[in-house]
PDB file of C-alpha atoms in Angstrom:
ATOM      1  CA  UNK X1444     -13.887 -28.504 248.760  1.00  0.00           C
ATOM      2  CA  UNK X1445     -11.041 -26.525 246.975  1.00  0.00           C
ATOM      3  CA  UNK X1446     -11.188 -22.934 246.847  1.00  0.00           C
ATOM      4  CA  UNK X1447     -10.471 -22.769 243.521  1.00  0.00           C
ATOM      5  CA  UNK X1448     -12.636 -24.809 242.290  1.00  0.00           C
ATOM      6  CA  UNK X1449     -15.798 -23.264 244.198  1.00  0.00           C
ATOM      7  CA  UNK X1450     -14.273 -19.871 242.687  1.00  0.00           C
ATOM      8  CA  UNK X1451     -14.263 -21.283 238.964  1.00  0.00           C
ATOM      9  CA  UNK X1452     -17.741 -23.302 239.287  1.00  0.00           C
ATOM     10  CA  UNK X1453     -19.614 -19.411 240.897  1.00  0.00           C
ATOM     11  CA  UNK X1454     -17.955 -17.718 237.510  1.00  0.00           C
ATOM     12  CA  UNK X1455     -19.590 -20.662 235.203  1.00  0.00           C
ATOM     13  CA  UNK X1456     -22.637 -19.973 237.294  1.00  0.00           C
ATOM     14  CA  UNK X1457     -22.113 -16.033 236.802  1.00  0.00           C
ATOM     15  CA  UNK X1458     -21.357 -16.232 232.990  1.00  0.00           C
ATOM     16  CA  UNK X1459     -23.195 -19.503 232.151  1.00  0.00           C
ATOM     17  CA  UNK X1460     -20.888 -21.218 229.722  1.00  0.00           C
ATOM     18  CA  UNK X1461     -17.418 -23.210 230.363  1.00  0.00           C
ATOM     19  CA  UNK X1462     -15.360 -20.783 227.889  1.00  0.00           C
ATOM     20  CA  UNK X1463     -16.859 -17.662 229.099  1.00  0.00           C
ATOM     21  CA  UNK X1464     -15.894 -18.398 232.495  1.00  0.00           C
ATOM     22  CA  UNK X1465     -12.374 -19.381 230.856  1.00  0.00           C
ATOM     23  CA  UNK X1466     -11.832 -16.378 229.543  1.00  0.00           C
ATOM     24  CA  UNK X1467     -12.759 -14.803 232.645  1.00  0.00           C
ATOM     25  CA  UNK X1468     -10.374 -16.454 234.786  1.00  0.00           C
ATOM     26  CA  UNK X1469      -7.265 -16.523 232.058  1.00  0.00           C
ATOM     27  CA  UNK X1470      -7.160 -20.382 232.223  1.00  0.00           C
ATOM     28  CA  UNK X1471      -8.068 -22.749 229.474  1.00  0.00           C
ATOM     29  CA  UNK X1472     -11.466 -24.137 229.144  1.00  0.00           C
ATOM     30  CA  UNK X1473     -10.419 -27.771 230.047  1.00  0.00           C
ATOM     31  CA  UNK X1474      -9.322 -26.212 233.205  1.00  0.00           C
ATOM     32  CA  UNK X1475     -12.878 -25.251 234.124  1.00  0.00           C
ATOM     33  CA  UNK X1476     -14.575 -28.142 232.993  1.00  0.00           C
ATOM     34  CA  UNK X1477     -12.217 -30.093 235.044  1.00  0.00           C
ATOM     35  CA  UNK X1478     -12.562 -27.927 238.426  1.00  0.00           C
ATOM     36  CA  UNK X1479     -16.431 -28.360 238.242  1.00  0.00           C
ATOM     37  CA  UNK X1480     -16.225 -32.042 238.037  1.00  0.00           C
ATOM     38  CA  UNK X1481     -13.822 -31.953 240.617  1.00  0.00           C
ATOM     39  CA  UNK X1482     -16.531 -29.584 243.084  1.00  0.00           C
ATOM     40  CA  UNK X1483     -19.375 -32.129 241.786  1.00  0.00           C
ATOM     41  CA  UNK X1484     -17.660 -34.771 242.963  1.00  0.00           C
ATOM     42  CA  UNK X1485     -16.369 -33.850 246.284  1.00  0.00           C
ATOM     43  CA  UNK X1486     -19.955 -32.533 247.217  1.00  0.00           C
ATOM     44  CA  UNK X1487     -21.557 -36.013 245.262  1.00  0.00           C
ATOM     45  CA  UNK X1488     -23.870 -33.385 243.456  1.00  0.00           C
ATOM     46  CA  UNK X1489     -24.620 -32.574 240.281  1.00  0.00           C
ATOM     47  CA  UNK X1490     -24.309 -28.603 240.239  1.00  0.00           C
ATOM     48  CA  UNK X1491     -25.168 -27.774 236.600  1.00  0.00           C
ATOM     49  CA  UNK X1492     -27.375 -29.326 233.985  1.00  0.00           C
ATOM     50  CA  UNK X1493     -25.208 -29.246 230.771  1.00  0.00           C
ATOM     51  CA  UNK X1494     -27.043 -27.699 227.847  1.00  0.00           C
ATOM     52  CA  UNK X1495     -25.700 -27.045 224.371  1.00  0.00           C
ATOM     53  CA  UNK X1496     -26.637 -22.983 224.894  1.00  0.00           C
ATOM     54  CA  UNK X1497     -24.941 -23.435 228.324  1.00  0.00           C
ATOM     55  CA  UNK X1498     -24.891 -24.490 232.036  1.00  0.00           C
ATOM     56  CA  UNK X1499     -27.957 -24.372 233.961  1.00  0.00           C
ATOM     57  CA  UNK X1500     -27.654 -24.055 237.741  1.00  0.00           C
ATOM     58  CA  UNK X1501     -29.684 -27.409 239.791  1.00  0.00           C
ATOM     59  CA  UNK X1502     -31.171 -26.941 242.908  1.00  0.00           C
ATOM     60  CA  UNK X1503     -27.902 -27.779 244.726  1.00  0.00           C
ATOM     61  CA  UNK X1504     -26.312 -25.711 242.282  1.00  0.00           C
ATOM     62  CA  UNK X1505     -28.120 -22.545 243.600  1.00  0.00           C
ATOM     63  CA  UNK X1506     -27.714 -23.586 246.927  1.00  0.00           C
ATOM     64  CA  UNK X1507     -23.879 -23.626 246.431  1.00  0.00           C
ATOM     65  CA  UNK X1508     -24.148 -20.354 244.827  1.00  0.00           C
ATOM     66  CA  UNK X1509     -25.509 -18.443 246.939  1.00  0.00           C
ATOM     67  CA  UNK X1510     -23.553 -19.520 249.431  1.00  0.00           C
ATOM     68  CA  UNK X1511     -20.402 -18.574 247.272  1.00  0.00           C
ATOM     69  CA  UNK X1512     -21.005 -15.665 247.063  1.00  0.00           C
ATOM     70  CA  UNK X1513     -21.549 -15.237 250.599  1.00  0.00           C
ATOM     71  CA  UNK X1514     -18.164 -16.208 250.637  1.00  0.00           C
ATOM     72  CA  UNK X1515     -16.360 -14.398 248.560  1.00  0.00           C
ATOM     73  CA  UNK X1516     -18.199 -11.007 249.695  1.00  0.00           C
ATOM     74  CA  UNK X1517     -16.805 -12.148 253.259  1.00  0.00           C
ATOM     75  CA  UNK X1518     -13.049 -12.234 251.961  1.00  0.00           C
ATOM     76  CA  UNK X1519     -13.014  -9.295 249.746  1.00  0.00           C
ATOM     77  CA  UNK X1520     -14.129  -7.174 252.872  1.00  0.00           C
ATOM     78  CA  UNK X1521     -11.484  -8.630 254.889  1.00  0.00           C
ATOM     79  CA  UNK X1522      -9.308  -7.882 252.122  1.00  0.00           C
ATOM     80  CA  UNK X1523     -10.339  -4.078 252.172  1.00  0.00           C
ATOM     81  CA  UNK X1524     -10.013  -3.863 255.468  1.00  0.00           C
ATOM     82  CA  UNK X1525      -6.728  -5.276 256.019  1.00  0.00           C
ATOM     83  CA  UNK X1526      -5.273  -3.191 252.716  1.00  0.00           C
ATOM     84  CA  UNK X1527      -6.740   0.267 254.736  1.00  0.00           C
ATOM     85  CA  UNK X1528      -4.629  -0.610 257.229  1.00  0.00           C
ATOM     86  CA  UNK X1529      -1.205  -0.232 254.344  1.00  0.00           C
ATOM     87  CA  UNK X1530       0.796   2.748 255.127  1.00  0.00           C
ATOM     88  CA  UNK X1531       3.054   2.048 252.740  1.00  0.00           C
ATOM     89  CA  UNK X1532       3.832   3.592 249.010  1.00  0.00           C
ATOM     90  CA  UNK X1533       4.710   0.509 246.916  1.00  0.00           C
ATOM     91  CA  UNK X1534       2.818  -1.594 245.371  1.00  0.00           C
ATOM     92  CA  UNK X1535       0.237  -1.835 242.732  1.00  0.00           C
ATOM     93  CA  UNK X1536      -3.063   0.342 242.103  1.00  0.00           C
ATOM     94  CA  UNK X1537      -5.857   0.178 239.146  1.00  0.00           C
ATOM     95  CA  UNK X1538      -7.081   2.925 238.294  1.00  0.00           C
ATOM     96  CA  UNK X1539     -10.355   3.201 235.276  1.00  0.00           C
ATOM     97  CA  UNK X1540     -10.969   5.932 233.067  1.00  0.00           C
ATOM     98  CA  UNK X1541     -12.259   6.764 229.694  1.00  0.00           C
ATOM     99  CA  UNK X1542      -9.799   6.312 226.822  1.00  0.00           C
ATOM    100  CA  UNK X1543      -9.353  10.054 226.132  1.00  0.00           C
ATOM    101  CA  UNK X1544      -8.747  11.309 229.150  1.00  0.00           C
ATOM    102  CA  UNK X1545      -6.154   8.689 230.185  1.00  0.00           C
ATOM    103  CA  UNK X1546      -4.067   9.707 226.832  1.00  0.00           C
ATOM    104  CA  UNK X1547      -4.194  13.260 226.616  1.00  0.00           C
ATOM    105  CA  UNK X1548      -4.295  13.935 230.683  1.00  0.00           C
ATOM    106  CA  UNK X1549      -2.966  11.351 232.355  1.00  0.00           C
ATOM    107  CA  UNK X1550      -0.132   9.404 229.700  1.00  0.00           C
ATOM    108  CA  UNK X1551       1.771  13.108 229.724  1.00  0.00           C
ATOM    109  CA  UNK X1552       1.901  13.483 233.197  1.00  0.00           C
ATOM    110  CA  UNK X1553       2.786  10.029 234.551  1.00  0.00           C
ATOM    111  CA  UNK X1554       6.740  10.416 234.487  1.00  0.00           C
ATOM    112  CA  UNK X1555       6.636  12.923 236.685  1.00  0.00           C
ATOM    113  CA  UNK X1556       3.948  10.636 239.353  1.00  0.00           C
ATOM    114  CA  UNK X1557       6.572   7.867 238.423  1.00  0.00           C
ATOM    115  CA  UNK X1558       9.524  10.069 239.705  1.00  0.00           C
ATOM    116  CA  UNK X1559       7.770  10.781 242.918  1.00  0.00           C
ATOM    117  CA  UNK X1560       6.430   7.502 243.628  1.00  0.00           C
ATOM    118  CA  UNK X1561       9.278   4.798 242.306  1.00  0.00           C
ATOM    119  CA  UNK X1562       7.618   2.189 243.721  1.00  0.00           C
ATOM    120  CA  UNK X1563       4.240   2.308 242.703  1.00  0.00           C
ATOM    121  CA  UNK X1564       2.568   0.187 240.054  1.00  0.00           C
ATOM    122  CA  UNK X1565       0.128   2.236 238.055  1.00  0.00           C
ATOM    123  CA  UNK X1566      -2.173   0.310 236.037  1.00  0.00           C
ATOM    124  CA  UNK X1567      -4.569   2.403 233.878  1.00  0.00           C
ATOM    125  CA  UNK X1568      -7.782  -0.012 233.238  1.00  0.00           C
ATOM    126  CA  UNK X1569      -9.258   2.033 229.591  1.00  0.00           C
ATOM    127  CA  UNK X1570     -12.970   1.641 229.668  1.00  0.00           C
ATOM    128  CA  UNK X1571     -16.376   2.840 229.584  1.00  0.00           C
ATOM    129  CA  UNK X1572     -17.460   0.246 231.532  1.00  0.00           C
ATOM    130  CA  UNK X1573     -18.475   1.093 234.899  1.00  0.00           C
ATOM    131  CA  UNK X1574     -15.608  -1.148 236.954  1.00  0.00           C
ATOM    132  CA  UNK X1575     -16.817  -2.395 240.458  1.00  0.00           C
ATOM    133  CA  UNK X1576     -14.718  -1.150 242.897  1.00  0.00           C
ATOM    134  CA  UNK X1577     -16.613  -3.043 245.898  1.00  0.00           C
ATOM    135  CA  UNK X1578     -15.515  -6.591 243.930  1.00  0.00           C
ATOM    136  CA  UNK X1579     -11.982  -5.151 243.595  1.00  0.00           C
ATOM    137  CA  UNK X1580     -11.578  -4.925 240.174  1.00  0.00           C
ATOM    138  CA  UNK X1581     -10.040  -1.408 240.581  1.00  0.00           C
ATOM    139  CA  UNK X1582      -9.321   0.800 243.334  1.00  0.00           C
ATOM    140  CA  UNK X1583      -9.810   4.421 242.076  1.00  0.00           C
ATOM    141  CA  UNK X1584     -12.030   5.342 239.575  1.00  0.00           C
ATOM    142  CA  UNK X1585     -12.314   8.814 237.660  1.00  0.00           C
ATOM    143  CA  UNK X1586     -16.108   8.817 236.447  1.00  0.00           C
ATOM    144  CA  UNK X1587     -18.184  10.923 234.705  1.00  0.00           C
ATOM    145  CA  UNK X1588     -21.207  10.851 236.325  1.00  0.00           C
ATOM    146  CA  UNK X1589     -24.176  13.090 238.151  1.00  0.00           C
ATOM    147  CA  UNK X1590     -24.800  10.006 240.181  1.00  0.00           C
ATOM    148  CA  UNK X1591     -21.917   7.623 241.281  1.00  0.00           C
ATOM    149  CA  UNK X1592     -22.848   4.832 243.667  1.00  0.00           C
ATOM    150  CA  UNK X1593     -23.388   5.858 246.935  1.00  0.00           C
ATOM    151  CA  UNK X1594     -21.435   3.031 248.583  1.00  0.00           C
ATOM    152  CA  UNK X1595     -18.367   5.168 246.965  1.00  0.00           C
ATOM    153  CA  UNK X1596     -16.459   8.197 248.374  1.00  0.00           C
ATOM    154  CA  UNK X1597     -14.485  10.185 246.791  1.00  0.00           C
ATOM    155  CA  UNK X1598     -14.276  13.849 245.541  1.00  0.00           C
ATOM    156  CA  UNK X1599     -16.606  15.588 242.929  1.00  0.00           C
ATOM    157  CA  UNK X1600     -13.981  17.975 240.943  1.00  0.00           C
ATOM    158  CA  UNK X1601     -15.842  19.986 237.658  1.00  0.00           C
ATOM    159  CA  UNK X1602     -18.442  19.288 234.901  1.00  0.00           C
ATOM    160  CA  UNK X1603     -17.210  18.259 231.630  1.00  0.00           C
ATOM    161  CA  UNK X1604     -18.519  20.075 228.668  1.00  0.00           C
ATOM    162  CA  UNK X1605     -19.588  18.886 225.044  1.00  0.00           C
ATOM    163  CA  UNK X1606     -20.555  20.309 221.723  1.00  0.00           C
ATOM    164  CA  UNK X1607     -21.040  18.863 217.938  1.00  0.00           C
ATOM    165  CA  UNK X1608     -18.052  17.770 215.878  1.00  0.00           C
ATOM    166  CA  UNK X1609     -17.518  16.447 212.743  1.00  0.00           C
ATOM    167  CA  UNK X1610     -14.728  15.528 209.923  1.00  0.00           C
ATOM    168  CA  UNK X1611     -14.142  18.997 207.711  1.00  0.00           C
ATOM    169  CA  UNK X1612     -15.383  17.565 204.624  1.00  0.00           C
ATOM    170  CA  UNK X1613     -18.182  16.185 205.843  1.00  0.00           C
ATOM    171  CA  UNK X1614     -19.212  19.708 207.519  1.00  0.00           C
ATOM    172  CA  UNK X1615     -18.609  21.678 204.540  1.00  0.00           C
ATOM    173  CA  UNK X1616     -20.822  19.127 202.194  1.00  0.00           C
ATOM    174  CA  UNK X1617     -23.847  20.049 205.441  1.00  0.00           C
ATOM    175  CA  UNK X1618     -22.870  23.680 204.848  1.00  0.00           C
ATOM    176  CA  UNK X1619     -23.365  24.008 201.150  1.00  0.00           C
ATOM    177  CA  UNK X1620     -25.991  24.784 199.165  1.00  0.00           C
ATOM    178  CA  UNK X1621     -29.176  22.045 199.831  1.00  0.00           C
ATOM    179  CA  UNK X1622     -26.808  20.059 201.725  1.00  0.00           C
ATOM    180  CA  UNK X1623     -28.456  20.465 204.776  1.00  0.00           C
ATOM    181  CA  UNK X1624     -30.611  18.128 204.218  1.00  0.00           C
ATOM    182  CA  UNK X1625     -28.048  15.621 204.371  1.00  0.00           C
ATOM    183  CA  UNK X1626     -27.004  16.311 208.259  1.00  0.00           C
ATOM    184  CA  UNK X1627     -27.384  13.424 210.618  1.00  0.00           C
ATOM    185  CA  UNK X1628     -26.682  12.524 213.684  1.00  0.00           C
ATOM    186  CA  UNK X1629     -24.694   9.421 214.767  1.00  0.00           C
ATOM    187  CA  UNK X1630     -26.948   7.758 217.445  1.00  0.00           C
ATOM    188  CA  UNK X1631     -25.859   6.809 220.866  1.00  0.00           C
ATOM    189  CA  UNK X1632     -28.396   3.982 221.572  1.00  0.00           C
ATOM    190  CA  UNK X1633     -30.311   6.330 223.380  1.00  0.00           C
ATOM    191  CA  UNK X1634     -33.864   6.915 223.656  1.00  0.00           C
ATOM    192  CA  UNK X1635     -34.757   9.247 220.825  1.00  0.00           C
ATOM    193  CA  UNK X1636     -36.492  11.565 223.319  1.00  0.00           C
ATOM    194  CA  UNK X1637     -33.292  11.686 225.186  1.00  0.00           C
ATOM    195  CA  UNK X1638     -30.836  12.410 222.640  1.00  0.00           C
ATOM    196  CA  UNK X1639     -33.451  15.078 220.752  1.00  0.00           C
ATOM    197  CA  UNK X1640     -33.255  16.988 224.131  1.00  0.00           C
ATOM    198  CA  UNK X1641     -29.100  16.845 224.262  1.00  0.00           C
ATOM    199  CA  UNK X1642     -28.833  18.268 220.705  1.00  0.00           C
ATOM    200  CA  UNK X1643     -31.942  20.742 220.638  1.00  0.00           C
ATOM    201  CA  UNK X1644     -29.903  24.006 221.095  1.00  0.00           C
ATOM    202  CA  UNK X1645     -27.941  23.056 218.199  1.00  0.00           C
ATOM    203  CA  UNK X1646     -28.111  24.335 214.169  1.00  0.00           C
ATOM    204  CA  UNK X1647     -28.836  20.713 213.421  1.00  0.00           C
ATOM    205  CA  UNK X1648     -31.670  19.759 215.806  1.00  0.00           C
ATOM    206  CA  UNK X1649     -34.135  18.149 213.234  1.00  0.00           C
ATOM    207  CA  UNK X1650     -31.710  15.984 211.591  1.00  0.00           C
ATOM    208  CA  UNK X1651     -32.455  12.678 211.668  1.00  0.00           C
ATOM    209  CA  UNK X1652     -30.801   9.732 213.611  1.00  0.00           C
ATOM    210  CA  UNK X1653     -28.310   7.162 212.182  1.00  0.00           C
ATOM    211  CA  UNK X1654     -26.674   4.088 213.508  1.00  0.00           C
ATOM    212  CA  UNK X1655     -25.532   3.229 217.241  1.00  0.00           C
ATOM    213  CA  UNK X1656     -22.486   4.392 217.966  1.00  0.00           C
ATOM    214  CA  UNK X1657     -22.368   3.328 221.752  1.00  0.00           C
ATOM    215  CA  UNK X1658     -18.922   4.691 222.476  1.00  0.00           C
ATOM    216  CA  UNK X1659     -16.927   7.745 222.794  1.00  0.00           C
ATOM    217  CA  UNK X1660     -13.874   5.676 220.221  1.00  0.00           C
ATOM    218  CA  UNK X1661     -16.489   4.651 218.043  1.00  0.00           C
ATOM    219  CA  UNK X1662     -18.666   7.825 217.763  1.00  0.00           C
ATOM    220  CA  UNK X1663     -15.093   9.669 216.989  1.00  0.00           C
ATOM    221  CA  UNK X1664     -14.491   7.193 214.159  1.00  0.00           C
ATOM    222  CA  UNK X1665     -17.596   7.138 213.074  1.00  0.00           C
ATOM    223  CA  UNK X1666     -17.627  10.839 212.515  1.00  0.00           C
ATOM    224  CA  UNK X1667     -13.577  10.708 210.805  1.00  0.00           C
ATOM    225  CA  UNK X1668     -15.116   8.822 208.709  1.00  0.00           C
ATOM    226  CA  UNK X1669     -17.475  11.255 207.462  1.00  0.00           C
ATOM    227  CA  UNK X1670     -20.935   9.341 208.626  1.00  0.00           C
ATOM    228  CA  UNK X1671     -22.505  12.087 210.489  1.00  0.00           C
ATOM    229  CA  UNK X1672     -22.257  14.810 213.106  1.00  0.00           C
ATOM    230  CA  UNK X1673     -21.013  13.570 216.735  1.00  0.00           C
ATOM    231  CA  UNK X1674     -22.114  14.849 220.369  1.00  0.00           C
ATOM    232  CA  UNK X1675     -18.585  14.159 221.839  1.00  0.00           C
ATOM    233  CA  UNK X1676     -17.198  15.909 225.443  1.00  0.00           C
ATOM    234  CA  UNK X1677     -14.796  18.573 224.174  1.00  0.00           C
ATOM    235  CA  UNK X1678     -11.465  16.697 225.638  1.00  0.00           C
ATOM    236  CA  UNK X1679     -12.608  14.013 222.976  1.00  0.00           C
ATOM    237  CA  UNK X1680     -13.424  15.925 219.909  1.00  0.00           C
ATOM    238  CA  UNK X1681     -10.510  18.761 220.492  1.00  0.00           C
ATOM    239  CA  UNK X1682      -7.903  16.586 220.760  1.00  0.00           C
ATOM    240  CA  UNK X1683      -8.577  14.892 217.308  1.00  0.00           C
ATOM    241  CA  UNK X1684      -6.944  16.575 214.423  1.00  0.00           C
ATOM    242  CA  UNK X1685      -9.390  14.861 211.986  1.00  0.00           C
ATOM    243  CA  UNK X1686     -12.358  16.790 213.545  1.00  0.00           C
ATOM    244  CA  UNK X1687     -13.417  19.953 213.873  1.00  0.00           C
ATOM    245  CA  UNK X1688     -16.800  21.825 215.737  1.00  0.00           C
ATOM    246  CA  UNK X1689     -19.469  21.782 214.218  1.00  0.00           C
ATOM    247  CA  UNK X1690     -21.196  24.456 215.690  1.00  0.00           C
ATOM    248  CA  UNK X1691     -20.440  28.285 217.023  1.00  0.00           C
ATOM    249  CA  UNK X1692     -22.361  27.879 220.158  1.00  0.00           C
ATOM    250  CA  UNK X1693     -20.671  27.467 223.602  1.00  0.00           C
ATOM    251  CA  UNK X1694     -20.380  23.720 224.641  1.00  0.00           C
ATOM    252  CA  UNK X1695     -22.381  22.916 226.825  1.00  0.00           C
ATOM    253  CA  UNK X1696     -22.014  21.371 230.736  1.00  0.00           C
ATOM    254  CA  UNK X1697     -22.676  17.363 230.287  1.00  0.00           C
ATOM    255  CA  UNK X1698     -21.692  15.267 233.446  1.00  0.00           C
ATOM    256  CA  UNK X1699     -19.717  15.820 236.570  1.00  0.00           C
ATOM    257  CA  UNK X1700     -16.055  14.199 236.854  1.00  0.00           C
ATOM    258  CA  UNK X1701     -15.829  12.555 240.100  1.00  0.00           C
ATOM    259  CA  UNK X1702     -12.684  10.221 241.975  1.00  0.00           C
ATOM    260  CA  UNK X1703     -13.613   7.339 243.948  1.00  0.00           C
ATOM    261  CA  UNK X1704     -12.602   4.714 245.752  1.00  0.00           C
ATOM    262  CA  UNK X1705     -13.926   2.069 248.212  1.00  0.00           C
ATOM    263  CA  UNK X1706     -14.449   3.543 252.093  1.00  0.00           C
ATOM    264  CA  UNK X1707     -12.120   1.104 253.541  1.00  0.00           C
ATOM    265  CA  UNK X1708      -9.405   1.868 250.431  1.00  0.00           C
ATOM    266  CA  UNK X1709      -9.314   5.665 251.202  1.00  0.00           C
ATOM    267  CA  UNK X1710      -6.718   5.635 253.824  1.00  0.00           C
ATOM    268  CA  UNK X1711      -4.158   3.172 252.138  1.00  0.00           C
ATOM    269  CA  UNK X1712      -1.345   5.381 251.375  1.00  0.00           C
ATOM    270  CA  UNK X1713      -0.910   3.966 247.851  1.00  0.00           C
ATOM    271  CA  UNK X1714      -4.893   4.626 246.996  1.00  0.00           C
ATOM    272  CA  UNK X1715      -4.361   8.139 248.597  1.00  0.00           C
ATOM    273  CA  UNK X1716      -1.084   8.778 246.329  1.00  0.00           C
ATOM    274  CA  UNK X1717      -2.809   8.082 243.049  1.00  0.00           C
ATOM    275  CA  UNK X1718      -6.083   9.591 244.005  1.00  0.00           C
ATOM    276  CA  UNK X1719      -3.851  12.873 244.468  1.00  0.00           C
ATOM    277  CA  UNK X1720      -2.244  13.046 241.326  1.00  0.00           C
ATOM    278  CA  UNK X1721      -5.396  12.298 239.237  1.00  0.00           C
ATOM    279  CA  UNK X1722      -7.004  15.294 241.073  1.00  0.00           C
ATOM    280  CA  UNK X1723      -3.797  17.713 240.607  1.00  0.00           C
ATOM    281  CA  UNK X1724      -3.993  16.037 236.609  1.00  0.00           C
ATOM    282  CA  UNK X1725      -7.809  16.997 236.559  1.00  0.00           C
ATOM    283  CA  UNK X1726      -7.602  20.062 237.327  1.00  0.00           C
ATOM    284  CA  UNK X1727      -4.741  21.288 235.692  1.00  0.00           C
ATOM    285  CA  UNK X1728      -5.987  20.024 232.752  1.00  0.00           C
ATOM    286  CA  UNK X1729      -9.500  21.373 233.019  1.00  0.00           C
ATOM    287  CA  UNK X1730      -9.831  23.475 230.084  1.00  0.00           C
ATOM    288  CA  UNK X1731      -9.513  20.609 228.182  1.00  0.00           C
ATOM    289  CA  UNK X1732     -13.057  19.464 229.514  1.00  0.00           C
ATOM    290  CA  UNK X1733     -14.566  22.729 229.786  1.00  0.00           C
ATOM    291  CA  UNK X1734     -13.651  23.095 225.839  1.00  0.00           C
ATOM    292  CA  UNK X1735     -11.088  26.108 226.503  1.00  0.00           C
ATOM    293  CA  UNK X1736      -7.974  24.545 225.511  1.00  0.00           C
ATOM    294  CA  UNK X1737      -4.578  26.457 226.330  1.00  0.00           C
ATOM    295  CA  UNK X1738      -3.127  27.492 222.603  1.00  0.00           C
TER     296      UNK X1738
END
């Protein structure tokens, strides 16, 4: 069997169509179709049952599977374990964050990491997707999170804070005369019990929910544009010269902000380097989460 093709057939098993996996893997779809039918051959199998919705795994399909990603979880330790042995400062490092605190924290400060470490390859993955550091597709993550995996280590710095915001115009239309009853809040695709207890100390705790906003971009948008009032961290809604706070109350303490990385990552010297500066960035640019922004 070819490596490559047992690693292209487990992602069509993973994401159960040909393109899917494609996309994936950053290779054309003909190049998956043809790497299964390579696999199935070799083993004189059939691995998938073709459907028009997608591939179904057969019974030697599963087999193969499992034992794939038995596999894989076998080299990617090996592959931990050899980088923690790296003492060197070159080389390349992913690090995930959300979107607003890689531009106004980290994009600022990276000339001066890039001065100190010349060699290093910073590459900033933007998402609010939870990346999995055990399958390698990062090596330091900056979360936001009472609970990070506890197969992680890593530091826990501060709590970020939050409070209402919303566009100007849209405030002032809440704000005047019988336009109270206008107020509502852009919905997080949370539980309504759960988002009524986030924005109960607020002035605008009965008004209703609207939409699903799932995401910090999105809810900022969303409230630009004037749809409703938005429950954003303060490093979000501060830095946006379209909005404004809704509210005179103190924001309020939302999530901790951890760094992590792997246990067998934490002593490569590259990991270490960039774990470093996102702390020093962090916390000199903590008032920016706790909502007390330097003038």
């Amino acid at each position: 069997m070819d490596w490559e093709d047992v690693k292209t057939f487990a992602e069509v098993a993973k994401d159960g169509t040909v393109r899917a996996a494609a996309k994936t893997l950053g290779v054309h779809h003909s190049t998956v179709s043809r790497r299964v039918e390579r696999l199935e051959s070799a083993l004189a199998a059939r691995l998938f049952d073709r459907h028009p919705e997608g591939y179904v795994l057969t019974e030697a399909g599963v087999q193969l599977s499992k034992a794939a990603s038995e596999a894989s979880e076998v080299f990617r330790v090996a592959e931990r374990q050899i980088a923690g042995g790296d003492t060197t400062l070159s080389g390349r490092v992913r690090i995930t964050m959300a979107e607003p605190v890689a531009v106004s924290c980290f994009a600022p400060r990276l000339p001066a990491f890039f001065e100190r470490y010349p060699d290093l390859d910073l590459e900033i993955c933007i998402t609010g997707d939870i990346l999995d550091i055990s399958r390698g597709d990062a090596e330091v993550a900056v979360r936001m999170d009472n609970n990070p995996p506890e197969t992680l280590v890593g530091k826990r710095l501060f709590p970020y804070f939050e409070t209402v915001f919303a566009s100007p115009a849209y405030l002032e239309k809440v704000r005047s005369p019988g336009g109270a009853e206008s107020a509502r809040w852009l919905g997080w695709g949370a539980e309504e019990a759960v988002f009524r207890e986030s924005v109960k100390d607020t002035e605008f705790s009965n008004a209703p929910v609207w939409g699903v906003y799932a995401n910090l971009s999105m809810q900022a948008a969303a409230a630009r544009a004037g749809l409703g009032l938005a429950m954003l961290p303060c490093v979000t809604g501060d830095q946006d010269p379209e909005l404004i706070r809704a509210t005179c109350r103190k924001p309020r303490p939302a999530r901790d902000i951890w760094i992590l990385t792997h246990p067998d990552l934490r002593r490569v010297a590259r990991v270490r380097a960039v774990m470093e500066f996102a702390e020093a960035t962090l916390r000199e640019t903590r008032p920016y989460f706790t909502g007390d922004p330097p003038v």
